[in-house]
PDB file of C-alpha atoms in Angstrom:
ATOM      1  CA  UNK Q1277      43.426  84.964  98.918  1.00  0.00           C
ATOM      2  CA  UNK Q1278      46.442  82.752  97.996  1.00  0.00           C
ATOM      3  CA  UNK Q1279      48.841  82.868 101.416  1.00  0.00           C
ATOM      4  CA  UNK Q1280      51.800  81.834  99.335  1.00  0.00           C
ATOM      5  CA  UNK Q1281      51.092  84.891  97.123  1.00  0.00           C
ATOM      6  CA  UNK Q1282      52.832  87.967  98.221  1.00  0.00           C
ATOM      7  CA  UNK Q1283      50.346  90.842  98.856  1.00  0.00           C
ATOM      8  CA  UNK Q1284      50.739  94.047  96.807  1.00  0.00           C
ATOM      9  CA  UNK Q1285      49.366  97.357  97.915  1.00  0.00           C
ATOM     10  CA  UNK Q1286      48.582  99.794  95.341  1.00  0.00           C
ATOM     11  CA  UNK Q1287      47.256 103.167  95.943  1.00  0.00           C
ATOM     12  CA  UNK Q1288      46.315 104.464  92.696  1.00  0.00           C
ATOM     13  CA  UNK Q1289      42.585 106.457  92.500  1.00  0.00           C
ATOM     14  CA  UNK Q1290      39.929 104.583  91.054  1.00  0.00           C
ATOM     15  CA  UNK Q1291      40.211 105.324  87.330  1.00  0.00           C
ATOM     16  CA  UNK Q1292      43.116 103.389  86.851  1.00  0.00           C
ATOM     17  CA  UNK Q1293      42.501 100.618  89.860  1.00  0.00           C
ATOM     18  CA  UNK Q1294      40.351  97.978  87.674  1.00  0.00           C
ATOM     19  CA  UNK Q1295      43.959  97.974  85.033  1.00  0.00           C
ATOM     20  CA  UNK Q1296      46.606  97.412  87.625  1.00  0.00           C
ATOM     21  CA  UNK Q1297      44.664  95.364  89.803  1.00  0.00           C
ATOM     22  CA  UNK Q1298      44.004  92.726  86.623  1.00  0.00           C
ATOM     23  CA  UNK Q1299      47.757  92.675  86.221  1.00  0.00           C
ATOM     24  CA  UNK Q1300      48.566  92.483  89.453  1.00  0.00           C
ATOM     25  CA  UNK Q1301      46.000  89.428  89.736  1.00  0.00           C
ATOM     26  CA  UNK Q1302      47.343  87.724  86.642  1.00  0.00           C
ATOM     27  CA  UNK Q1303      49.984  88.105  87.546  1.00  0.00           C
ATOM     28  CA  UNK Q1304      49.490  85.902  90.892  1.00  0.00           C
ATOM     29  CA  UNK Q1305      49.566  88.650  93.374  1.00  0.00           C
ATOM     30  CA  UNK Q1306      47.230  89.121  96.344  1.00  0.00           C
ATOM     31  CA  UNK Q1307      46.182  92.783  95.443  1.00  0.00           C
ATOM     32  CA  UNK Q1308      45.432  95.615  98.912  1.00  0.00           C
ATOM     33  CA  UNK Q1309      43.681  98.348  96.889  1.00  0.00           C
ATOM     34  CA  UNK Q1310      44.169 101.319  99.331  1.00  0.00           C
ATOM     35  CA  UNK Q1311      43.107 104.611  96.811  1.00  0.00           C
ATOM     36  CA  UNK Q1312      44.789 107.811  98.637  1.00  0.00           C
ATOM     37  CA  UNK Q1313      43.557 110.005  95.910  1.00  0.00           C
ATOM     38  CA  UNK Q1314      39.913 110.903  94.623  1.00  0.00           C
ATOM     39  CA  UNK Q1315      39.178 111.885  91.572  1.00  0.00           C
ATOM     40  CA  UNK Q1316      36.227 114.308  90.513  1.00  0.00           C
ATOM     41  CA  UNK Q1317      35.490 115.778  87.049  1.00  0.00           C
ATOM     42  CA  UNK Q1318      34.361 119.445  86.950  1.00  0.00           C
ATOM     43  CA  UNK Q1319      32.978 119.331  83.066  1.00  0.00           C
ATOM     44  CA  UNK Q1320      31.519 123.023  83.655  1.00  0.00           C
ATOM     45  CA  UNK Q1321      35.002 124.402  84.249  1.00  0.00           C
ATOM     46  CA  UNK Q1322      36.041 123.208  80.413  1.00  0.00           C
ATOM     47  CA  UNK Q1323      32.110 124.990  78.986  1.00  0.00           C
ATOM     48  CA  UNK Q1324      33.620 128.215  77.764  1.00  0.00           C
ATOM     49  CA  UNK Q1325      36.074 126.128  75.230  1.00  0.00           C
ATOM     50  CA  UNK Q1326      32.978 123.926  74.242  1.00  0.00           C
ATOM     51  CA  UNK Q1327      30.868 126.545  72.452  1.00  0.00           C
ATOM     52  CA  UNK Q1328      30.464 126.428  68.355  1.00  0.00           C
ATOM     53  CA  UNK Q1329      33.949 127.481  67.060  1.00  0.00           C
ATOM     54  CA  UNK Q1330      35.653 128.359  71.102  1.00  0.00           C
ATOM     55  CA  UNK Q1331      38.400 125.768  69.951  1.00  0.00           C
ATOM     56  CA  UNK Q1332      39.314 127.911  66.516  1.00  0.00           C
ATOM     57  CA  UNK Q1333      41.799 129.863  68.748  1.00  0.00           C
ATOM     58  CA  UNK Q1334      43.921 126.729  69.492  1.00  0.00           C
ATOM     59  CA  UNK Q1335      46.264 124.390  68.032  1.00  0.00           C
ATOM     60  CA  UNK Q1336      46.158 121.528  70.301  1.00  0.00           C
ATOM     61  CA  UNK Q1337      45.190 119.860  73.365  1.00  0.00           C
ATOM     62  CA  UNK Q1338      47.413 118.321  75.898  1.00  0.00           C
ATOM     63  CA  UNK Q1339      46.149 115.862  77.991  1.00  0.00           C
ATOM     64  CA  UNK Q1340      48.314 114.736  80.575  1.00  0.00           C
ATOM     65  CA  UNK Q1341      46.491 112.148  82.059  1.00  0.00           C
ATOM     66  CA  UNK Q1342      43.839 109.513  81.552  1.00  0.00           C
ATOM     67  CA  UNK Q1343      41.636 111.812  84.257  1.00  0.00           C
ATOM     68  CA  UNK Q1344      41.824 114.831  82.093  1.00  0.00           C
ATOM     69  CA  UNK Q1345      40.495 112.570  79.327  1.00  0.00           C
ATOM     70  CA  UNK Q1346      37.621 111.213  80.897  1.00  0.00           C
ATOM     71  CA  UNK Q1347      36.253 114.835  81.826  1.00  0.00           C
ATOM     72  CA  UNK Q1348      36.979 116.322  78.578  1.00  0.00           C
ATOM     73  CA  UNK Q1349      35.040 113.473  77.257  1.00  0.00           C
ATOM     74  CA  UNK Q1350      31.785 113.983  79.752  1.00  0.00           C
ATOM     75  CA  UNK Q1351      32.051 117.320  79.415  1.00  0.00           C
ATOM     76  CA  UNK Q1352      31.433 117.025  75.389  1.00  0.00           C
ATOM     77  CA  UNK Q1353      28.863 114.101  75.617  1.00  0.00           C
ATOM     78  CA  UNK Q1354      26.091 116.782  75.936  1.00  0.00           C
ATOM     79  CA  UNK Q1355      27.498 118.824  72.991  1.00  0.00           C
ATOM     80  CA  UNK Q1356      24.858 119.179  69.622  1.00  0.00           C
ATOM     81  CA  UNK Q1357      27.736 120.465  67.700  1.00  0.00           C
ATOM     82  CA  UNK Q1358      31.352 120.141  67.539  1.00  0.00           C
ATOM     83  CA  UNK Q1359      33.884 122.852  69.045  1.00  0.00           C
ATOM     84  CA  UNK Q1360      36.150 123.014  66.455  1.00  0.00           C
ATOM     85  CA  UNK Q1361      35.054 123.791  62.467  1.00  0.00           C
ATOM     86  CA  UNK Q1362      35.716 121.298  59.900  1.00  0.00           C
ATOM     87  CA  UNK Q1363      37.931 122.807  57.998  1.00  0.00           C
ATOM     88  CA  UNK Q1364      41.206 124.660  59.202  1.00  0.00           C
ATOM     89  CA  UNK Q1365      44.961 123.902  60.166  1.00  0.00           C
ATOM     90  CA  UNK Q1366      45.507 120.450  61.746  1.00  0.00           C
ATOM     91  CA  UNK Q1367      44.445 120.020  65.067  1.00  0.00           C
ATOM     92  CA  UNK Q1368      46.615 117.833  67.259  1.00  0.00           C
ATOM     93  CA  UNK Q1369      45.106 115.863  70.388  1.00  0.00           C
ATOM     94  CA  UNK Q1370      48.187 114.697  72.410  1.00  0.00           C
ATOM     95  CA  UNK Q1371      48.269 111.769  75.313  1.00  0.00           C
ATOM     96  CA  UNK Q1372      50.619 109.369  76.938  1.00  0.00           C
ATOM     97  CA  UNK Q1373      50.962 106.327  76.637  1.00  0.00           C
ATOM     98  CA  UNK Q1374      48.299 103.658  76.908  1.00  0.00           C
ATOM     99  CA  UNK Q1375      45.941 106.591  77.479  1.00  0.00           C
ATOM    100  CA  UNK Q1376      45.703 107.903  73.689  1.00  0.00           C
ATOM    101  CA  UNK Q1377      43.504 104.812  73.199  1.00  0.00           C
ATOM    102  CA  UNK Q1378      40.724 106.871  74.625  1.00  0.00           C
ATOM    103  CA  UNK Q1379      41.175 109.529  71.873  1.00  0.00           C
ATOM    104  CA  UNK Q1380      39.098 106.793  69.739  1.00  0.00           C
ATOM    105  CA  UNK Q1381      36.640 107.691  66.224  1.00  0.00           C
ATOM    106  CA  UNK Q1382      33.932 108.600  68.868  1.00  0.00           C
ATOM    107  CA  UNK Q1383      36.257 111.103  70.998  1.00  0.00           C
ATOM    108  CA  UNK Q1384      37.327 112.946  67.869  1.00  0.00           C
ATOM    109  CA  UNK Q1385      34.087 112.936  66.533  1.00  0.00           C
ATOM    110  CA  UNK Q1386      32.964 115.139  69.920  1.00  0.00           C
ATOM    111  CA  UNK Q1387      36.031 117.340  68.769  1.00  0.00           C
ATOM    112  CA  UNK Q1388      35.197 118.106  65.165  1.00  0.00           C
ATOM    113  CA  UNK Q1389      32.770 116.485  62.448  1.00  0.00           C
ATOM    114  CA  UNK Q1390      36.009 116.101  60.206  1.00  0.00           C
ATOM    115  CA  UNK Q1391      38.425 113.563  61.892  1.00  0.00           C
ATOM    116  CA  UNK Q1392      40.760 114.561  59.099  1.00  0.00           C
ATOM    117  CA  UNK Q1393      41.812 117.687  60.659  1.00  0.00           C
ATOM    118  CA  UNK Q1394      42.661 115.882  63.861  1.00  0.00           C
ATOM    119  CA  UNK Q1395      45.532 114.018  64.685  1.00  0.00           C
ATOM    120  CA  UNK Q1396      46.692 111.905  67.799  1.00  0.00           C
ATOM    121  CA  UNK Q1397      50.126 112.443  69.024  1.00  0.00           C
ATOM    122  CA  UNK Q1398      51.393 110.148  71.200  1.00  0.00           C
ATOM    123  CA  UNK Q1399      55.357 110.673  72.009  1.00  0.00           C
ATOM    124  CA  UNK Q1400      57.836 108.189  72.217  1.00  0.00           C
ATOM    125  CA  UNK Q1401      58.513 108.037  76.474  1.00  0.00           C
ATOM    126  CA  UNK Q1402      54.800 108.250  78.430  1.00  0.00           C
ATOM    127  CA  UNK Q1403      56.148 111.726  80.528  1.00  0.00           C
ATOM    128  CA  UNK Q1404      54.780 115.194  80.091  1.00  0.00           C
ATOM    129  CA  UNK Q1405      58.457 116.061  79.225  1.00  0.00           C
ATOM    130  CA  UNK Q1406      58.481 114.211  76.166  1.00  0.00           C
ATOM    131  CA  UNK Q1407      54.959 115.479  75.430  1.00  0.00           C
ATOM    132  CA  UNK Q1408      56.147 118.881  75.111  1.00  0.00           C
ATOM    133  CA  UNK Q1409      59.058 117.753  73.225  1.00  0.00           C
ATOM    134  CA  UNK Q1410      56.561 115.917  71.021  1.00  0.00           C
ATOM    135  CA  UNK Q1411      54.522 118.900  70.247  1.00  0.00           C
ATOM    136  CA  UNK Q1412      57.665 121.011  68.860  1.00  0.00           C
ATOM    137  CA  UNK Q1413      57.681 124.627  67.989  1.00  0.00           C
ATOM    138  CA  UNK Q1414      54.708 126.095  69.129  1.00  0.00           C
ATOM    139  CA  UNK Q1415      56.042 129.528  67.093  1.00  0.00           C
ATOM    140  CA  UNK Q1416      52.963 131.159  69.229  1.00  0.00           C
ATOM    141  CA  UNK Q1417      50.166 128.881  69.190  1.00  0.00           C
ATOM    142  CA  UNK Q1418      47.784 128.028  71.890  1.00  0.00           C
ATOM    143  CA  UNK Q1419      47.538 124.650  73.603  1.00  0.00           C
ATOM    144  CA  UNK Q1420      44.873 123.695  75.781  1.00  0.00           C
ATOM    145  CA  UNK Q1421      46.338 121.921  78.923  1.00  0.00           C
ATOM    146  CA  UNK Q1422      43.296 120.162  81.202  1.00  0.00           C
ATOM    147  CA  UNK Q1423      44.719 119.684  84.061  1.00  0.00           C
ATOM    148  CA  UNK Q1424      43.732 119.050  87.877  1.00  0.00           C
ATOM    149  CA  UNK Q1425      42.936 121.449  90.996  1.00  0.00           C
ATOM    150  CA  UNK Q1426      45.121 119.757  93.543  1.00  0.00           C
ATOM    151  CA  UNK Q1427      42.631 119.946  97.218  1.00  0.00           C
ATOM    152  CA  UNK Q1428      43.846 119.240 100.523  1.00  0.00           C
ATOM    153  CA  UNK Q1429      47.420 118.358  99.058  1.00  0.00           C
ATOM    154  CA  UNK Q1430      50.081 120.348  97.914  1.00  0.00           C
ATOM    155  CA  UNK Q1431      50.232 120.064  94.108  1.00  0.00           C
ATOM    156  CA  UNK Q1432      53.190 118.442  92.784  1.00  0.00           C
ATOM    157  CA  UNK Q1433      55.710 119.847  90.100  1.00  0.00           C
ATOM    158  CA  UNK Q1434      54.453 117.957  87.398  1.00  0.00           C
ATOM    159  CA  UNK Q1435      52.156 119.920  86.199  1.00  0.00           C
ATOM    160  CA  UNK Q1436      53.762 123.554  86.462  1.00  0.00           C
ATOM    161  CA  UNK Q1437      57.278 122.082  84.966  1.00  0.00           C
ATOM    162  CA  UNK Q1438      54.983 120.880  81.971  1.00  0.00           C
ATOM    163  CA  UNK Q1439      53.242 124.165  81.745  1.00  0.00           C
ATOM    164  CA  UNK Q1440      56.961 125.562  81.456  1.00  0.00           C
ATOM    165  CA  UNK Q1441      58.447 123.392  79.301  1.00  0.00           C
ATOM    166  CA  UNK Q1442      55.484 124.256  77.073  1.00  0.00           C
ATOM    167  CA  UNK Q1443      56.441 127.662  76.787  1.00  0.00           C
ATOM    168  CA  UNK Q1444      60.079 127.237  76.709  1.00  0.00           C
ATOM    169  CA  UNK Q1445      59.378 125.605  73.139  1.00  0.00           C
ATOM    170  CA  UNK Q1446      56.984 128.649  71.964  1.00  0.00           C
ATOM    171  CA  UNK Q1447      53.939 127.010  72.901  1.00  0.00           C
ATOM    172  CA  UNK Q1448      51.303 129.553  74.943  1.00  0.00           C
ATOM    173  CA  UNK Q1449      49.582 127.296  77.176  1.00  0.00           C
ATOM    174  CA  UNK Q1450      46.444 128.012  78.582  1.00  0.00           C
ATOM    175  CA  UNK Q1451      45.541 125.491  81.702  1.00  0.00           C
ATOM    176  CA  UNK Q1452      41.666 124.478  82.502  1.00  0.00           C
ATOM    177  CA  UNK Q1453      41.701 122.397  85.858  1.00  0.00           C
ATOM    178  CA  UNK Q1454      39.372 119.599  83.875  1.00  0.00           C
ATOM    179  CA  UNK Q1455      39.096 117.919  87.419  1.00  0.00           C
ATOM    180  CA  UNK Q1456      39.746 117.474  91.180  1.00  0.00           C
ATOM    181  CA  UNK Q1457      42.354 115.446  92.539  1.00  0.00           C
ATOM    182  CA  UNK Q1458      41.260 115.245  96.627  1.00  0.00           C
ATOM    183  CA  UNK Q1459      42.694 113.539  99.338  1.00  0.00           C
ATOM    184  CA  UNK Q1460      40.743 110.160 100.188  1.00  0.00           C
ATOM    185  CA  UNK Q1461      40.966 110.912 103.655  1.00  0.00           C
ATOM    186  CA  UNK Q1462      42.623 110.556 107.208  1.00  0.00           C
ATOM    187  CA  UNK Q1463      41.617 106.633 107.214  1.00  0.00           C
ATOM    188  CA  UNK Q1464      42.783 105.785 103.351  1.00  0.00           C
ATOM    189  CA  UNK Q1465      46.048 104.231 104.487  1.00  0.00           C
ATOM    190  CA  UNK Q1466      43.819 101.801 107.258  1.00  0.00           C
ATOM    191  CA  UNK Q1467      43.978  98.597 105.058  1.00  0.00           C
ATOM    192  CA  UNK Q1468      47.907  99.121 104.461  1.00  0.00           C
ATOM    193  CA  UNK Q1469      48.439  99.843 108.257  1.00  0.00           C
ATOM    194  CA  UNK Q1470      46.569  96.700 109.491  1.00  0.00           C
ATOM    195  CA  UNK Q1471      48.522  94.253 106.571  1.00  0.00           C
ATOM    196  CA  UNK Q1472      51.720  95.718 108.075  1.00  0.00           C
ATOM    197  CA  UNK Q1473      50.899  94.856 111.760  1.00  0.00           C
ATOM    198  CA  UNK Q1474      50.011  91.513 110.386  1.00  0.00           C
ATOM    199  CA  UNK Q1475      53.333  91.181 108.593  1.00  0.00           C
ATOM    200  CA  UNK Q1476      51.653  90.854 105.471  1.00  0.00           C
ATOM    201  CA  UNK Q1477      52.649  93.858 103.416  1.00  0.00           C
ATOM    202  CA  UNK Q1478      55.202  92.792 100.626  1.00  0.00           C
ATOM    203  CA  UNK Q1479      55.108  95.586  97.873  1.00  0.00           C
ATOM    204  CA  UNK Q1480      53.723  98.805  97.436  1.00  0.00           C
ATOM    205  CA  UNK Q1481      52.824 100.425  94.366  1.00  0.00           C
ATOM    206  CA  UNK Q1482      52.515 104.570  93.559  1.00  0.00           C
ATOM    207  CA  UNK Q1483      51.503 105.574  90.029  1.00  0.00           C
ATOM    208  CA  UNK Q1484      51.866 109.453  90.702  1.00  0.00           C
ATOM    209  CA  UNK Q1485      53.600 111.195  93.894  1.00  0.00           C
ATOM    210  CA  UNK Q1486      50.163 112.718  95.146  1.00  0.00           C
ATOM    211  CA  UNK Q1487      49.427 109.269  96.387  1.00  0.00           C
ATOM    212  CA  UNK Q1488      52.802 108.950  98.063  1.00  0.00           C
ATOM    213  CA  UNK Q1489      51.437 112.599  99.767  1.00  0.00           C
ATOM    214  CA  UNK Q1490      48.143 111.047 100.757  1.00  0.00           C
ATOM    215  CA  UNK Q1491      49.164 107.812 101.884  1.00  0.00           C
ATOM    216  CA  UNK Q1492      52.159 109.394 104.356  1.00  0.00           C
ATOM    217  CA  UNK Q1493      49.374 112.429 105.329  1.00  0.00           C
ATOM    218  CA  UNK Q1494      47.025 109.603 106.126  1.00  0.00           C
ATOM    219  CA  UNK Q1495      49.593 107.385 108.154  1.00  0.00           C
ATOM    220  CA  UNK Q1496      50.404 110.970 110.583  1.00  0.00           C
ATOM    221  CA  UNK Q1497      46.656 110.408 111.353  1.00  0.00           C
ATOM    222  CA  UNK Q1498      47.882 106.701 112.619  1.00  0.00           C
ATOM    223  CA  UNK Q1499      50.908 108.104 114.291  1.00  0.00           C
ATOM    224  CA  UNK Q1500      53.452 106.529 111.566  1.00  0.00           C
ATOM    225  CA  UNK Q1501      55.786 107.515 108.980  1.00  0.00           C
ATOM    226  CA  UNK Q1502      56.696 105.514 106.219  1.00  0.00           C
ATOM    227  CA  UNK Q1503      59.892 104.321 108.070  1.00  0.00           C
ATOM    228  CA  UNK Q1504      57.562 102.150 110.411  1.00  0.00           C
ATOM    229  CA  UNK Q1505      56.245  99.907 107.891  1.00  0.00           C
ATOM    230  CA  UNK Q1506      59.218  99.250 106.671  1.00  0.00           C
ATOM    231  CA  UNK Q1507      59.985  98.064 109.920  1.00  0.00           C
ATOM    232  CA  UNK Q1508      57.049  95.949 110.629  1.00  0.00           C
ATOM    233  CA  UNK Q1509      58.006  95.054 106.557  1.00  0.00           C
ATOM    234  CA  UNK Q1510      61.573  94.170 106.454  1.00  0.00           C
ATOM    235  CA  UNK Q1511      61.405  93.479 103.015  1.00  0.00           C
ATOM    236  CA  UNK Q1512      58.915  95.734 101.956  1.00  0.00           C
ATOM    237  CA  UNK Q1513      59.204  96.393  97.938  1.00  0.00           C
ATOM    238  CA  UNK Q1514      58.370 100.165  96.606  1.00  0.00           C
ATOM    239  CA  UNK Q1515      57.560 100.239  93.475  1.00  0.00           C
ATOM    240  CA  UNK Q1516      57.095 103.496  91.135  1.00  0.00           C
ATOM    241  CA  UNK Q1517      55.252 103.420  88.060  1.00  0.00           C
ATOM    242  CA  UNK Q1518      58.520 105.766  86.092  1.00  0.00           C
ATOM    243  CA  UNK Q1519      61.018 107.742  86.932  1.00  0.00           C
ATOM    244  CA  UNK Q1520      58.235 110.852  87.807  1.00  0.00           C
ATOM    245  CA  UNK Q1521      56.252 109.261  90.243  1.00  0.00           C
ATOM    246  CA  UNK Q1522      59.956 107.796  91.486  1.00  0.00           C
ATOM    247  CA  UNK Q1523      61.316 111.577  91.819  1.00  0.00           C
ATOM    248  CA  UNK Q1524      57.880 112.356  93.326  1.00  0.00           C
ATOM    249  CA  UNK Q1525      58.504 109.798  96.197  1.00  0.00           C
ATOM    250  CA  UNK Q1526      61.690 110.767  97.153  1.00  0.00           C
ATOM    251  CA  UNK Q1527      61.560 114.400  97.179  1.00  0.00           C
ATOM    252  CA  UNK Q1528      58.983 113.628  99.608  1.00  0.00           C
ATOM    253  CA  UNK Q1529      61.325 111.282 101.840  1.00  0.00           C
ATOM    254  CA  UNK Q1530      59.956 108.011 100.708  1.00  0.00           C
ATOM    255  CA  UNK Q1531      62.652 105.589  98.733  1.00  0.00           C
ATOM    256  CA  UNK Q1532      61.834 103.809  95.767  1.00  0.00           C
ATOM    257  CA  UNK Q1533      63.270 100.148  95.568  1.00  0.00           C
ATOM    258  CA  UNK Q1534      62.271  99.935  91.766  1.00  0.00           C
ATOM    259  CA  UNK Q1535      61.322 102.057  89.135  1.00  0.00           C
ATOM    260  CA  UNK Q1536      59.773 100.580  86.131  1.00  0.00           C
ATOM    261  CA  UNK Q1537      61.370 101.593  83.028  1.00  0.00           C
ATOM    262  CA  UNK Q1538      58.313 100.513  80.479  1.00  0.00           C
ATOM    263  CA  UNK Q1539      56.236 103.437  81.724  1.00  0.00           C
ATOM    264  CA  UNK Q1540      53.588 103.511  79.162  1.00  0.00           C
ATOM    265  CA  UNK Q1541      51.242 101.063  80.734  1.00  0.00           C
ATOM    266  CA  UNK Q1542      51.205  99.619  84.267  1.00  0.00           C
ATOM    267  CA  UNK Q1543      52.810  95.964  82.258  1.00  0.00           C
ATOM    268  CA  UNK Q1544      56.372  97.893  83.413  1.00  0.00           C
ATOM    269  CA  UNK Q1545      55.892  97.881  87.100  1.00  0.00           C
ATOM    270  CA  UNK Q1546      53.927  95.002  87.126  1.00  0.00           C
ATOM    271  CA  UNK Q1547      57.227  93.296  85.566  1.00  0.00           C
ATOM    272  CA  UNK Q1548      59.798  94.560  87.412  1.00  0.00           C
ATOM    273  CA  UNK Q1549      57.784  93.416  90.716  1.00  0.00           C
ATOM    274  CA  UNK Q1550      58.170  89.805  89.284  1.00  0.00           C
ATOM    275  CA  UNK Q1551      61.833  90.121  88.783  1.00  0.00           C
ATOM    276  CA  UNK Q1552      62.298  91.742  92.461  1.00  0.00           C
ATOM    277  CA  UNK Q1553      59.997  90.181  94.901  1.00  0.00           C
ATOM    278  CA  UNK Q1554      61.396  86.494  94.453  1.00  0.00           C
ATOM    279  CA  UNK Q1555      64.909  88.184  94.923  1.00  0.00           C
ATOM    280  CA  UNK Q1556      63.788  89.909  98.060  1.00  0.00           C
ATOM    281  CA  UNK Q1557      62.935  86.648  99.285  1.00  0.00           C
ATOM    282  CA  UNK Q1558      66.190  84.899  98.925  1.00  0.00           C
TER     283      UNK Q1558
END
């Protein structure tokens, strides 16, 4: 560890840890990986749209997070033959962000045997708003939406507002919880309680507001709030990965010192933590 580094906690589950810790580490940060938030794939719960032809009823699928992904692509791995017929009506596969890169020849190829029926949507601002803005008219048509089954937190609006917005436009979503999002557990927030009694906490870093949930959940176990590190931590940084996880934060009392504005990848937080922690140490 490099004691003239300051140390950034980041709480984010374990599919997206090995990304923002790189950054974080290239970026000449001590990194406090303190996951809040488990992540399990249920591939049986997406079978009954994996069948021979099951995926001739929809238009699209909406993935809304690299999670959903990852389970949609284990639960096809097994697959003999695609879901979806080679010939018909495009078929769109939307993602955000930095995430579309796993919707590779190899994903599509799990999808249908004719990748030129498929295309990859990726919309302009890396927020299940601008998905559903992305996807246009739906005039009807059925979207898949793999999404998770929130345990032992309360689910957060993301999801239902994006189901909504979905059908605002026409779309008729149909939602498949792809995975499970769990709480890591009464001691997850341990390593970020013990760098605050040491003084050594500079930043925090949320990617999503379930992890602002299950870090404050797991501090009631320690008898804090989120007020206390900040005052072990006078100059504690919070950082949100976008405006989402930002909104997430405060609604649930915690404030947000910066918001990164490049949202697509973790690059934006990661950068806006190299323009404020200096600052904070004027």
């Amino acid at each position: 560890m490099n004691l003239h580094s300051p140390t950034v906690a980041f709480t984010t589950p374990s599919n997206y840890a090995s990304r923002i810790s790189k950054l974080l580490t290239h970026n000449a940060y001590n990194t406090l990986w303190c996951p809040t938030l488990l992540i399990q794939p249920t591939p049986f719960t997406l079978t009954p749209y994996l069948s021979p032809h099951s995926l001739d009823p929809f238009s699209a699928i909406a993935f809304t997070s690299r999670a959903a992904i990852q389970a949609f692509l284990q639960a096809t791995t097994p697959l003999s033959q695609p879901p979806l017929p080679p010939s018909g009506p495009i078929f769109t596969l939307a993602a955000l962000g930095k995430d579309s890169q796993l919707l590779h020849h190899e994903f599509i190829s799990k999808i249908c045997s004719n990748s030129e029926r498929v295309r990859v949507l990726v919309p302009p601002t890396a927020t299940p708003s601008a998905l559903a803005a992305a996807l246009g008219a739906g005039g009807g048509r059925r979207v898949l939406c793999p999404v998770p089954l929130v345990v032992g937190l309360e689910e957060p609006p993301v999801v239902p507002d994006f189901l909504r917005e979905l059908r605002a436009v026409g779309w008729a979503p149909v939602r498949v919880e792809a995975y499970e999002t769990r709480w890591a557990g009464p001691r997850c927030a341990e390593g970020i309680v013990s760098a605050s009694e040491e003084r050594g906490l500079d930043a925090v870093v949320f990617t999503s507001s379930a992890e602002v949930e299950g870090l404050l959940k797991s501090l009631r176990e320690f008898g804090l709030g989120f007020g206390d590190l900040r005052k072990r931590c006078p100059r504690l940084v919070v950082a949100a990965h976008g405006p989402v996880t930002a909104a997430g934060a405060k609604r649930l009392g915690v404030e947000v010192d910066v918001v990164s504005s490049k949202f697509d990848s973790f690059d934006g937080v990661v950068d806006v933590l190299n323009v404020t922690l200096p600052r904070f140490r004027d």
